[in-house]
Coordinates of C-alpha atoms in Angstrom, one line a residue:
M1 CA 1.6 -10.7 -15.8
S2 CA 4.6 -10.0 -13.8
R3 CA 7.8 -8.1 -14.6
L4 CA 9.8 -10.3 -12.0
I5 CA 8.5 -13.6 -12.6
K6 CA 8.0 -15.8 -15.5
D7 CA 4.8 -18.0 -15.9
D8 CA 6.8 -21.2 -15.7
Q9 CA 8.9 -20.0 -12.6
W10 CA 8.6 -21.6 -9.2
V11 CA 7.8 -19.1 -6.5
W12 CA 7.1 -19.8 -2.7
V13 CA 4.0 -19.3 -0.7
V14 CA 2.7 -20.1 2.8
I15 CA 0.2 -22.8 3.1
Q16 CA -2.2 -23.1 6.0
D17 CA -3.1 -26.6 7.4
P18 CA -0.8 -28.5 5.0
G19 CA -1.7 -32.1 4.5
G20 CA -5.3 -31.5 5.4
N21 CA -7.6 -28.7 4.5
E22 CA -4.9 -26.7 2.7
K23 CA -5.2 -23.2 1.7
F24 CA -2.9 -20.3 0.8
L25 CA -2.2 -18.0 3.6
G26 CA -3.7 -14.8 2.3
Q27 CA -3.6 -11.3 3.9
N28 CA -5.8 -8.3 3.9
D29 CA -5.1 -4.6 3.7
E30 CA -8.3 -3.6 5.3
E31 CA -7.7 0.3 4.7
K32 CA -7.6 -0.4 0.8
G33 CA -10.0 -3.3 0.9
I34 CA -7.5 -5.7 -0.8
S35 CA -6.9 -9.3 -0.2
F36 CA -3.6 -10.8 -1.5
I37 CA -1.5 -13.9 -1.4
P38 CA 2.1 -13.0 -0.3
T39 CA 4.5 -14.6 -3.0
F40 CA 8.2 -15.0 -2.5
L41 CA 11.0 -15.6 -5.1
D42 CA 12.9 -18.1 -2.8
K43 CA 12.2 -20.5 0.2
E44 CA 14.5 -18.7 2.5
E45 CA 12.7 -15.3 2.0
A46 CA 9.4 -17.0 2.5
E47 CA 10.3 -18.6 5.9
Q48 CA 11.5 -15.3 7.2
G49 CA 8.6 -13.4 5.7
L50 CA 6.2 -15.9 7.4
T51 CA 7.1 -14.5 10.9
L52 CA 5.5 -11.0 9.8
M53 CA 2.3 -12.4 8.5
A54 CA -1.1 -12.3 10.3
R55 CA -1.9 -15.9 11.2
D56 CA -3.9 -18.0 13.7
A57 CA -1.5 -19.5 16.3
S58 CA -3.6 -22.7 16.5
R59 CA -3.0 -23.5 12.9
K60 CA 0.1 -25.2 11.2
Y61 CA 1.8 -23.4 8.4
E62 CA 4.4 -24.6 5.9
V63 CA 6.4 -23.0 3.1
Q64 CA 5.8 -24.6 -0.3
A65 CA 6.7 -24.0 -3.9
I66 CA 4.2 -23.6 -6.7
L67 CA 4.4 -22.7 -10.4
F68 CA 3.6 -19.0 -10.9
E69 CA 1.1 -19.6 -13.5
D70 CA -0.8 -22.1 -11.4
L71 CA -0.7 -19.5 -8.4
S72 CA -2.0 -16.9 -10.6
E73 CA -4.8 -18.8 -11.9
R74 CA -6.0 -20.0 -8.4
A75 CA -5.7 -16.4 -7.1
A76 CA -7.7 -15.2 -9.9
E77 CA -10.4 -17.8 -9.4
N78 CA -10.7 -16.3 -5.8
G79 CA -10.5 -12.8 -6.4
L80 CA -7.0 -12.3 -4.8
M81 CA -4.0 -10.2 -5.9
L82 CA -0.4 -11.5 -5.8
F83 CA 2.0 -9.4 -3.9
V84 CA 5.7 -10.2 -4.5
V85 CA 7.5 -9.6 -1.1
N86 CA 10.8 -10.0 0.4
R87 CA 11.8 -11.3 3.7
K88 CA 11.2 -7.8 5.4
G89 CA 7.6 -7.7 4.0
E90 CA 8.5 -5.1 1.6
V91 CA 6.3 -5.3 -1.5
L92 CA 8.3 -5.6 -4.8
E93 CA 5.5 -5.8 -7.1
K94 CA 1.7 -5.9 -7.0
I95 CA 0.0 -8.4 -9.5
E96 CA -3.7 -8.5 -10.7
A97 CA -4.3 -12.3 -11.2
H98 CA -6.1 -13.1 -14.5
Q99 CA -7.7 -16.5 -15.3
Q100 CA -6.1 -18.2 -18.3
A101 CA -8.5 -18.5 -21.4

């Protein structure tokens, strides 16, 4: 449940290895032991935020849209949180993803 995003709203995430073995580009806060998917409210913010993310230079990355409810379910399946962030990497909201019943 998010206070900023409705379940049927499109959000933007970074995809690693698009068109092949795709997966979300997650991030880790090792100090707190948290793994999360950075989630953006618009494409431009995501493209600018991508430059701040830890990533492997040998891989390809692409910003893609996904319905928030689908993203939340996939994050829950993998034990990941969702962090709504802006282009500067500032966290606007932390969301514990829960699987749909």
